[in-house]
mmCIF file of C-alpha atoms in Angstrom:
data_model
loop_
_atom_site.group_PDB
_atom_site.id
_atom_site.type_symbol
_atom_site.label_atom_id
_atom_site.label_comp_id
_atom_site.label_asym_id
_atom_site.label_seq_id
_atom_site.Cartn_x
_atom_site.Cartn_y
_atom_site.Cartn_z
ATOM 1 C CA GLY A 27 12.485 -73.061 184.711
ATOM 2 C CA TYR A 28 12.147 -70.403 181.593
ATOM 3 C CA GLU A 29 13.696 -70.481 177.916
ATOM 4 C CA ALA A 30 14.488 -66.592 178.248
ATOM 5 C CA HIS A 31 14.741 -66.539 174.361
ATOM 6 C CA ALA A 32 11.082 -68.725 174.139
ATOM 7 C CA LEU A 33 9.208 -66.401 177.292
ATOM 8 C CA THR A 34 7.370 -63.335 175.804
ATOM 9 C CA VAL A 35 7.078 -60.045 178.227
ATOM 10 C CA HIS A 36 3.923 -60.141 178.418
ATOM 11 C CA ASP A 37 3.699 -63.978 180.022
ATOM 12 C CA ALA A 38 6.192 -63.068 182.279
ATOM 13 C CA ARG A 39 3.658 -60.442 183.341
ATOM 14 C CA ARG A 40 0.614 -62.914 183.271
ATOM 15 C CA PHE A 41 2.821 -65.557 185.493
ATOM 16 C CA ALA A 42 3.818 -62.892 187.756
ATOM 17 C CA GLU A 43 0.706 -61.299 188.929
ATOM 18 C CA ALA A 44 -0.866 -64.890 189.141
ATOM 19 C CA GLY A 45 0.310 -64.612 192.144
ATOM 20 C CA LYS A 46 2.035 -67.722 193.272
ATOM 21 C CA PRO A 47 5.598 -67.569 195.162
ATOM 22 C CA TRP A 48 6.988 -69.621 191.918
ATOM 23 C CA ARG A 49 10.978 -68.728 191.585
ATOM 24 C CA TRP A 50 12.014 -67.976 188.803
ATOM 25 C CA ARG A 51 15.099 -70.275 186.902
ATOM 26 C CA PRO A 52 16.469 -69.882 183.404
ATOM 27 C CA VAL A 53 16.996 -72.941 181.977
ATOM 28 C CA THR A 54 19.597 -72.163 178.507
ATOM 29 C CA GLU A 55 17.821 -74.361 175.208
ATOM 30 C CA LEU A 56 16.229 -77.546 177.233
ATOM 31 C CA VAL A 57 13.652 -78.622 175.637
ATOM 32 C CA GLU A 58 15.216 -77.802 172.130
ATOM 33 C CA ARG A 59 18.150 -80.304 173.483
ATOM 34 C CA LEU A 60 15.640 -82.813 174.692
ATOM 35 C CA ARG A 61 13.886 -82.307 171.108
ATOM 36 C CA ALA A 62 17.307 -82.931 169.547
ATOM 37 C CA ALA A 63 17.106 -86.821 169.687
ATOM 38 C CA LYS A 64 15.027 -88.703 168.213
ATOM 39 C CA ASP A 65 12.676 -91.822 168.124
ATOM 40 C CA GLU A 66 12.561 -94.270 165.253
ATOM 41 C CA GLY A 67 8.456 -92.923 164.180
ATOM 42 C CA GLU A 68 10.758 -89.462 164.030
ATOM 43 C CA VAL A 69 13.060 -90.567 162.146
ATOM 44 C CA ALA A 70 10.442 -92.060 159.798
ATOM 45 C CA ALA A 71 8.613 -89.594 159.481
ATOM 46 C CA ILE A 72 11.280 -87.262 158.605
ATOM 47 C CA ARG A 73 12.581 -89.933 156.321
ATOM 48 C CA ALA A 74 9.016 -90.363 154.132
ATOM 49 C CA ALA A 75 9.194 -87.056 153.826
ATOM 50 C CA ALA A 76 13.049 -86.556 152.196
ATOM 51 C CA LEU A 77 12.304 -89.853 149.533
ATOM 52 C CA LEU A 78 8.441 -87.176 148.987
ATOM 53 C CA ALA A 79 9.949 -84.111 148.134
ATOM 54 C CA GLY A 80 13.030 -85.997 146.096
ATOM 55 C CA GLU A 81 10.234 -87.485 143.909
ATOM 56 C CA ALA A 82 8.168 -83.830 144.022
ATOM 57 C CA LEU A 83 11.051 -82.551 142.300
ATOM 58 C CA ARG A 84 12.033 -85.246 139.420
ATOM 59 C CA ARG A 85 8.730 -83.969 138.391
ATOM 60 C CA THR A 86 8.625 -80.508 138.559
ATOM 61 C CA LEU A 87 11.761 -80.629 136.683
ATOM 62 C CA ALA A 88 10.397 -83.123 133.885
ATOM 63 C CA GLN A 89 8.898 -79.597 133.351
ATOM 64 C CA VAL A 90 11.012 -77.203 133.350
ATOM 65 C CA ARG A 91 12.693 -74.755 130.815
ATOM 66 C CA PRO A 92 14.493 -71.685 129.785
ATOM 67 C CA GLY A 93 11.970 -68.909 129.792
ATOM 68 C CA MET A 94 10.632 -69.598 133.164
ATOM 69 C CA THR A 95 10.215 -67.518 135.609
ATOM 70 C CA GLU A 96 12.091 -68.944 139.123
ATOM 71 C CA LEU A 97 8.057 -68.352 140.820
ATOM 72 C CA ALA A 98 6.248 -70.313 137.965
ATOM 73 C CA ILE A 99 8.674 -72.908 138.779
ATOM 74 C CA ALA A 100 8.654 -72.407 142.354
ATOM 75 C CA GLY A 101 4.905 -72.966 142.419
ATOM 76 C CA LEU A 102 5.098 -76.179 140.020
ATOM 77 C CA LEU A 103 7.306 -77.880 142.988
ATOM 78 C CA GLU A 104 5.193 -77.163 145.797
ATOM 79 C CA GLY A 105 1.868 -78.477 143.915
ATOM 80 C CA ALA A 106 3.656 -81.266 143.142
ATOM 81 C CA LEU A 107 4.788 -81.743 147.246
ATOM 82 C CA ARG A 108 1.554 -81.538 147.692
ATOM 83 C CA GLN A 109 0.325 -84.147 144.940
ATOM 84 C CA LEU A 110 2.078 -86.110 146.697
ATOM 85 C CA GLY A 111 1.091 -86.166 150.517
ATOM 86 C CA SER A 112 3.394 -83.325 152.029
ATOM 87 C CA GLU A 113 1.272 -81.430 154.533
ATOM 88 C CA GLY A 114 3.075 -77.967 154.155
ATOM 89 C CA HIS A 115 6.078 -76.392 152.746
ATOM 90 C CA PRO A 116 8.330 -75.840 155.941
ATOM 91 C CA PHE A 117 9.387 -73.414 154.541
ATOM 92 C CA PRO A 118 9.418 -70.502 151.799
ATOM 93 C CA THR A 119 10.227 -72.592 148.599
ATOM 94 C CA ILE A 120 13.649 -70.880 146.421
ATOM 95 C CA VAL A 121 14.326 -70.977 143.417
ATOM 96 C CA ALA A 122 16.837 -68.978 142.309
ATOM 97 C CA SER A 123 18.350 -69.073 138.420
ATOM 98 C CA GLY A 124 21.503 -67.646 137.357
ATOM 99 C CA PRO A 125 23.433 -64.543 139.625
ATOM 100 C CA ARG A 126 20.678 -64.759 142.430
ATOM 101 C CA SER A 127 21.719 -68.456 143.005
ATOM 102 C CA ALA A 128 24.727 -66.989 144.564
ATOM 103 C CA LEU A 129 22.566 -65.425 147.117
ATOM 104 C CA PRO A 130 22.115 -68.491 149.689
ATOM 105 C CA HIS A 131 18.789 -67.402 150.935
ATOM 106 C CA ALA A 132 16.954 -65.692 147.841
ATOM 107 C CA ARG A 133 13.206 -65.401 147.595
ATOM 108 C CA SER A 134 11.713 -66.830 144.123
ATOM 109 C CA SER A 135 10.982 -64.174 141.682
ATOM 110 C CA GLY A 136 9.633 -63.035 138.474
ATOM 111 C CA ARG A 137 13.154 -63.749 136.941
ATOM 112 C CA ILE A 138 13.033 -65.656 134.107
ATOM 113 C CA VAL A 139 15.093 -68.564 133.872
ATOM 114 C CA ALA A 140 18.146 -68.737 130.747
ATOM 115 C CA THR A 141 19.576 -71.296 128.646
ATOM 116 C CA GLY A 142 22.902 -72.357 130.665
ATOM 117 C CA GLU A 143 22.463 -70.703 133.726
ATOM 118 C CA TRP A 144 22.870 -72.537 137.381
ATOM 119 C CA LEU A 145 18.770 -73.083 139.041
ATOM 120 C CA LEU A 146 19.386 -73.907 142.772
ATOM 121 C CA LEU A 147 15.925 -75.585 144.232
ATOM 122 C CA ASP A 148 16.062 -75.170 148.387
ATOM 123 C CA PHE A 149 12.662 -76.782 149.791
ATOM 124 C CA GLY A 150 11.090 -78.973 151.829
ATOM 125 C CA ALA A 151 8.258 -81.230 152.431
ATOM 126 C CA GLN A 152 6.375 -82.534 156.127
ATOM 127 C CA VAL A 153 4.894 -85.603 156.829
ATOM 128 C CA ASP A 154 3.529 -86.328 160.413
ATOM 129 C CA GLY A 155 3.917 -83.500 161.433
ATOM 130 C CA TYR A 156 8.069 -83.973 160.645
ATOM 131 C CA CYS A 157 10.113 -81.484 158.122
ATOM 132 C CA ALA A 158 13.003 -82.398 155.474
ATOM 133 C CA ASP A 159 15.156 -79.719 154.054
ATOM 134 C CA ILE A 160 16.595 -80.844 150.574
ATOM 135 C CA THR A 161 18.831 -78.483 148.329
ATOM 136 C CA ARG A 162 19.124 -79.154 144.199
ATOM 137 C CA THR A 163 21.855 -77.129 141.997
ATOM 138 C CA VAL A 164 20.971 -78.410 138.551
ATOM 139 C CA VAL A 165 21.822 -76.837 134.658
ATOM 140 C CA ALA A 166 18.992 -75.173 133.226
ATOM 141 C CA GLY A 167 17.593 -76.124 129.655
ATOM 142 C CA ALA A 168 22.088 -77.488 128.577
ATOM 143 C CA ARG A 169 24.917 -79.619 129.207
ATOM 144 C CA ALA A 170 27.297 -77.503 131.595
ATOM 145 C CA SER A 171 30.170 -75.395 130.838
ATOM 146 C CA GLU A 172 33.326 -77.004 131.934
ATOM 147 C CA ARG A 173 33.007 -74.461 134.467
ATOM 148 C CA GLN A 174 29.942 -75.149 136.132
ATOM 149 C CA ARG A 175 31.081 -79.380 136.266
ATOM 150 C CA ALA A 176 34.768 -78.525 137.471
ATOM 151 C CA LEU A 177 32.408 -75.405 140.563
ATOM 152 C CA TYR A 178 29.842 -78.713 140.960
ATOM 153 C CA GLY A 179 32.355 -80.947 141.183
ATOM 154 C CA VAL A 180 33.868 -78.736 144.272
ATOM 155 C CA VAL A 181 30.828 -78.699 146.431
ATOM 156 C CA TYR A 182 29.888 -82.280 145.384
ATOM 157 C CA GLU A 183 33.107 -84.307 146.848
ATOM 158 C CA ALA A 184 32.556 -81.728 149.807
ATOM 159 C CA GLN A 185 28.954 -83.311 150.840
ATOM 160 C CA ARG A 186 30.890 -86.392 150.040
ATOM 161 C CA ARG A 187 33.289 -86.028 152.229
ATOM 162 C CA ALA A 188 30.918 -84.653 155.345
ATOM 163 C CA ARG A 189 27.953 -87.124 154.978
ATOM 164 C CA ALA A 190 30.628 -89.756 155.399
ATOM 165 C CA GLY A 191 31.832 -88.619 157.624
ATOM 166 C CA VAL A 192 29.428 -86.974 159.923
ATOM 167 C CA HIS A 193 28.557 -89.169 162.885
ATOM 168 C CA ALA A 194 27.315 -88.294 167.268
ATOM 169 C CA GLY A 195 29.715 -87.217 169.341
ATOM 170 C CA MET A 196 32.205 -85.307 166.943
ATOM 171 C CA SER A 197 31.961 -81.672 167.569
ATOM 172 C CA GLY A 198 29.836 -79.361 165.378
ATOM 173 C CA ARG A 199 33.084 -78.221 164.863
ATOM 174 C CA ASP A 200 34.390 -81.462 163.007
ATOM 175 C CA ALA A 201 31.232 -82.156 161.064
ATOM 176 C CA ASP A 202 31.574 -78.372 159.531
ATOM 177 C CA ALA A 203 35.200 -79.085 158.880
ATOM 178 C CA LEU A 204 34.445 -82.368 156.971
ATOM 179 C CA ALA A 205 33.260 -80.116 153.706
ATOM 180 C CA ARG A 206 34.524 -76.398 155.138
ATOM 181 C CA ASP A 207 38.517 -78.033 154.419
ATOM 182 C CA PRO A 208 37.977 -79.433 151.499
ATOM 183 C CA ILE A 209 36.177 -76.577 149.607
ATOM 184 C CA ALA A 210 38.975 -73.638 151.036
ATOM 185 C CA ALA A 211 42.287 -75.542 149.918
ATOM 186 C CA ARG A 212 41.138 -76.059 146.231
ATOM 187 C CA GLY A 213 40.418 -71.717 146.413
ATOM 188 C CA LEU A 214 37.127 -71.053 147.669
ATOM 189 C CA GLY A 215 36.936 -71.251 151.660
ATOM 190 C CA GLU A 216 35.275 -67.321 151.711
ATOM 191 C CA ALA A 217 32.334 -68.672 149.217
ATOM 192 C CA PHE A 218 31.386 -71.033 151.516
ATOM 193 C CA GLY A 219 29.864 -68.163 154.016
ATOM 194 C CA HIS A 220 27.150 -70.600 156.079
ATOM 195 C CA SER A 221 27.098 -73.492 158.214
ATOM 196 C CA LEU A 222 26.816 -76.756 156.828
ATOM 197 C CA GLY A 223 23.846 -77.576 158.696
ATOM 198 C CA HIS A 224 21.443 -77.901 160.840
ATOM 199 C CA GLY A 225 18.977 -80.126 163.187
ATOM 200 C CA LEU A 226 16.041 -81.543 161.402
ATOM 201 C CA GLY A 227 12.697 -81.828 163.165
ATOM 202 C CA LEU A 228 9.074 -80.301 163.876
ATOM 203 C CA GLU A 229 10.838 -77.379 162.907
ATOM 204 C CA VAL A 230 12.651 -76.496 159.800
ATOM 205 C CA HIS A 231 15.429 -75.287 161.372
ATOM 206 C CA GLU A 232 17.093 -77.277 165.015
ATOM 207 C CA ALA A 233 19.769 -78.036 167.715
ATOM 208 C CA PRO A 234 22.016 -79.661 166.724
ATOM 209 C CA ARG A 235 24.265 -77.057 164.827
ATOM 210 C CA LEU A 236 27.388 -78.560 162.564
ATOM 211 C CA SER A 237 28.454 -74.887 163.006
ATOM 212 C CA LYS A 238 32.423 -73.533 163.125
ATOM 213 C CA THR A 239 31.528 -72.183 165.935
ATOM 214 C CA ASN A 240 30.313 -75.574 167.856
ATOM 215 C CA ALA A 241 32.157 -77.210 169.808
ATOM 216 C CA GLU A 242 29.209 -79.281 170.983
ATOM 217 C CA PRO A 243 29.150 -83.000 170.804
ATOM 218 C CA LEU A 244 26.340 -83.714 167.923
ATOM 219 C CA PRO A 245 23.469 -85.802 169.870
ATOM 220 C CA GLY A 246 23.128 -89.324 168.823
ATOM 221 C CA GLY A 247 19.774 -90.029 167.066
ATOM 222 C CA ALA A 248 19.692 -86.465 165.333
ATOM 223 C CA VAL A 249 19.018 -86.101 162.948
ATOM 224 C CA VAL A 250 20.554 -83.028 160.347
ATOM 225 C CA THR A 251 21.631 -81.335 156.433
ATOM 226 C CA VAL A 252 24.246 -81.750 155.064
ATOM 227 C CA GLU A 253 24.249 -79.009 152.466
ATOM 228 C CA PRO A 254 27.834 -77.705 151.544
ATOM 229 C CA GLY A 255 27.974 -74.900 149.108
ATOM 230 C CA VAL A 256 30.331 -72.046 147.009
ATOM 231 C CA TYR A 257 28.676 -68.944 146.538
ATOM 232 C CA LEU A 258 29.485 -66.755 143.480
ATOM 233 C CA ALA A 259 28.919 -62.831 143.588
ATOM 234 C CA GLY A 260 27.399 -61.764 140.174
ATOM 235 C CA GLU A 261 28.333 -65.940 138.739
ATOM 236 C CA GLY A 262 25.738 -68.078 140.495
ATOM 237 C CA GLY A 263 26.344 -70.513 143.167
ATOM 238 C CA VAL A 264 26.362 -74.430 144.345
ATOM 239 C CA ARG A 265 24.162 -76.141 147.305
ATOM 240 C CA ILE A 266 23.593 -79.526 147.704
ATOM 241 C CA GLU A 267 21.384 -80.657 150.182
ATOM 242 C CA ASP A 268 20.953 -84.002 152.220
ATOM 243 C CA ASP A 269 19.420 -85.602 155.522
ATOM 244 C CA VAL A 270 20.915 -87.891 157.526
ATOM 245 C CA HIS A 271 20.565 -89.586 160.827
ATOM 246 C CA LEU A 272 23.171 -89.851 163.185
ATOM 247 C CA PRO A 273 22.814 -93.317 165.451
ATOM 248 C CA PRO A 274 23.462 -93.175 168.658
ATOM 249 C CA ASP A 275 26.230 -95.569 169.005
ATOM 250 C CA GLY A 276 28.671 -93.539 166.424
ATOM 251 C CA ALA A 277 27.991 -95.372 163.406
ATOM 252 C CA ALA A 278 27.986 -93.941 160.258
ATOM 253 C CA ALA A 279 25.390 -90.942 159.393
ATOM 254 C CA GLU A 280 21.864 -93.032 158.206
ATOM 255 C CA LEU A 281 20.867 -91.017 155.002
ATOM 256 C CA LEU A 282 17.771 -90.078 154.520
ATOM 257 C CA SER A 283 16.442 -88.133 151.288
ATOM 258 C CA ASP A 284 17.449 -90.107 148.203
ATOM 259 C CA GLY A 285 21.209 -89.260 147.924
ATOM 260 C CA LEU A 286 20.683 -88.357 144.688
ATOM 261 C CA THR A 287 23.364 -85.761 143.719
ATOM 262 C CA ASP A 288 25.290 -85.920 140.196
ATOM 263 C CA LEU A 289 24.692 -82.906 138.588
ATOM 264 C CA VAL A 290 21.358 -82.890 136.444
ATOM 265 C CA GLU A 291 21.293 -80.837 132.881
ATOM 266 C CA VAL A 292 17.831 -80.599 132.406
ATOM 267 C CA VAL A 293 17.729 -80.501 128.564
#
């Protein structure tokens, strides 16, 4: 069997030229499905990575001030991750400020962070090869405005609801709805433009998908992200992301990251 999305033309030709009378049979995401359920050691590694990431963020925020660039803050965060023992960065660290925080997949830039702006930090850590993925959104250098508190509250409540309700056996679609429905009820459904989450493991994006297009049941033992967001062009965005383990018996999800999601004002 072979996985069509992973077999290159080069390798297919090499196997064909080997001269053996193989019969080719395509399979779909076989390895990914097998990897989706994590054993105790894998869960422990992801938990360690997630808690390490949370500590790195705390050390970084203690040094963040308006007037710094996004890239400088990303450098502080990546340095703290390394100092605490992260083996690498599973993906390029995202630090997005002000209106750039409305870009869900922004790249850290030379933009200078201004007082009172949103500051979104999406980052990961790696322990024993396994990845954690965390996002926090804070207010830089000032107390949050009423508007900021209201917007943050929408995402906060949606994330708490999803964390409390997600479990093995429910569909990826139903998991996504746990956060999407309350956001939509506040008139912000169109501002939540990505899925609720994804699996974690040796790669930062693995099966399963917590998506409105996924009718498949979430496998027991999976570790997934829970990361709703609201993004308003020209204003900014809020995303809150934690990592959870789905027990095989369908019990409530186990929080692996620190879960410290109250609105932080970096003053």
